Amino acid sequence: MQTKRVTFGGYGVPALLVAPQLAVTLVFFIWPASQALYQSVLQQDPFGLKTEFVGLANFRRVLADPAYLDSFAITAVFSLVVAAIALGVALLLAAMADWVIRGATAYTTLLIWPYAVAPAIAGVLWWFLFHPTIGIFAYVLSRFGIAWNHLLDARQAFLLIVIAAAWKQVSYNFVFFLAGLQSIPRSLIEAAAIDGAGPVRRFRTIILPLIGPTTFFLLVVNIVYAFFDTFGIVHATTGGGPGTATTILVYKVFRDGFEALDLGGSAVQSVVLMAVVVALTLVQFRFIERRVHY
Amino acid sequence: MVEVALRNVTKVYPGGVTAVRDVSFTIPDGQFCVLVGPSGCGKSTLLRMVAGLETITGGEVALGSEVVNAREPADRDIAMVFQNYALYPHMSVYDNMAYGLRNRRVPKGEIDRRVREAAKTLEIAALLDRKPRALSGGQRQRVAMGRAIVRQPKAFLFDEPLSNLDAKLRVSMRVEIRKLQRAFATTSIYVTHDQLEAMTLADLLVVMNAGQVEQIGAPLDVYEKPASTFVAAFIGAPAMNLLAVTAAEAASMAPGRAVPSEGAFIGVRPDDLKLDGSHPGPPAGLALDLAVTAVERVGPESFVYGSPTVGRGEIIVRVPGTSAPALGDRIRALAAPDRLHLFSMAGWRLSA
Ligand SMILES: Nc1ncnc2c1ncn2[C@@H]1O[C@H](COP(=O)(O)OP(=O)(O)OP(=O)(O)O)[C@@H](O)[C@H]1O
Ligand SMILES: [Mg+2]
């Protein structure tokens, strides 16, 4: 690093400069997180009049609840499928973009738009497209003899949230993949071509290994996204139904806490989710430290 | 190991840039051809068309008896050494060299034998397990060479392979590349803008200028009979002195040679000018009175820069040893008539 080091006398200016960031973190992250931790060891009566300390009883109850384990399984499958689709489609698009128009940005800009769409809006959009009576996709599918009704069919409902969630994430992945692909020197690909490797083999033996670190980074980001950022999509499309078929963990936190008013149980679920994200982040950091340099 | 032929090859890039215009020449089997020319003259473009990395806008490229215009690089059976070496960063040195053989489904034992043999020849046997990032520039260069020779291709292509090395290493690698090419007797095309590399490596020297071939020939022929003022100035260091003269002046300097009435360029190499303070000057030939403006002492020789006392421009004289005149001295430089090159005002060589 050749950057010039700027020094401040005392702590006044630095403290002032980090204060806004600290305040935001405190108010929107540390405080709610500590509240969740606090709530998770309490039990409240249905009218909110009496609260008592119950230790780990909430944890025991939630972790033994088949409905919770079921939701965990749904979430795991959901996040893996979303990550796989979002990564696969993004890589395909990025490879094509890299191949056809190195450097042209119009196409790239278009593809980033979905990322700027709020989850709830994305949800409404896809809800609209797939609506059994007014949706254009549902109509087209019915033309092909497929009866689409995600309000009744659990598999279709699951598919709907997967599509909506993956669609929103594709653009983010695309940008990273495209940057990754463009950072591979062209002469490497040319050397491989001269060395007798066809396009598929080049992709598998040269390009994929070289964008491996990017792919791993995106995999973790996508799983975290599917775990935590998809509430709006579920809420706007399926509402967790039919039954609990699309009740992923973040949605269950909301349902149990704000609809069933089981604040203790809901807080426990939040704590578990926090643990998951911390674990994923740690894996990420360890891996990046070890593998990012060639 | 084939003859490489280019016939009326033209390249127009999508933006409308004509990078190569109507180039034709043939490299006999096993010969070392060097493409030399200033930056942007289309050397790399020409090489990449032979490799199959650029489409050919017009004309034909033939390897042996086969026109390869429509062939993928993979199917041309050539090997290329890139300026930045283009080693696969995630593979060991061994895998880098084995990659092309594996792609061509060469048996494992054969791959191993060839890789180890090449590594021994290039003295990189101890580095086979390393990744390219753990190698010095010179070692990377050797691995890139190794990757080319294990393939035993029909032709080697080099695009300025030595330009990222320091001066000393460049000289030793130059010698080594020449030895290897002789040993394998593989037809080679080598791109450089370094005229010394061009002179020392080439069997066949192709001087390019602005997308066109300016002159083709054996290096010494090109040096002794440059076809144009461009080649004269480009080949040889320091460059040939060029003076614009009238028809009458030209006739007195080089008697018996036809000079166009509008005048000509007289060219004389710094080596062919002799310093002689007392001599009245030969009856014919060139005699220049100079005021010394700069002296470069290289060691075995010195280069004396002078401005003619009549006329304009700068003249360079090579003086053997270290006994060069001092700054500000007035000197007389002489050249025999048979050492003079004559060019038309358009820059083309006047015969004889
Ligand atoms: N991909 C391209 N698209 C458009 N023009 C190009 C492209 N590649 C090269 N050119 C142009 O073609 C001409 C020849 O380029 P080329 O790379 O062959 O030169 P070169 O002789 O190898 O030069 P250097 O010694 O600097 O490598 C240049 O004017 C260059 O700007
Ligand atoms: Mg070049």
mmCIF file of C-alpha atoms and ligand atoms in Angstrom, chain B residues 39-45 48 83 159-160 191 193, ligand 2:
data_model
loop_
_atom_site.group_PDB
_atom_site.id
_atom_site.type_symbol
_atom_site.label_atom_id
_atom_site.label_comp_id
_atom_site.label_asym_id
_atom_site.label_seq_id
_atom_site.Cartn_x
_atom_site.Cartn_y
_atom_site.Cartn_z
ATOM 1 C CA SER B 39 4.871 -0.030 -32.785
ATOM 2 C CA GLY B 40 1.452 -0.322 -34.398
ATOM 3 C CA CYS B 41 2.666 -1.517 -37.796
ATOM 4 C CA GLY B 42 0.588 -4.704 -37.617
ATOM 5 C CA LYS B 43 3.165 -7.319 -36.559
ATOM 6 C CA SER B 44 1.055 -8.805 -33.780
ATOM 7 C CA THR B 45 -2.021 -8.737 -35.956
ATOM 8 C CA ARG B 48 -2.362 -13.625 -34.533
ATOM 9 C CA GLN B 83 4.668 -11.326 -24.297
ATOM 10 C CA ASP B 159 5.077 -12.218 -29.825
ATOM 11 C CA GLU B 160 7.834 -10.115 -28.234
ATOM 12 C CA VAL B 191 7.674 -10.591 -33.627
ATOM 13 C CA HIS B 193 10.503 -4.172 -32.509
HETATM 14 MG MG MG C 2 2.355 -6.258 -30.823
#
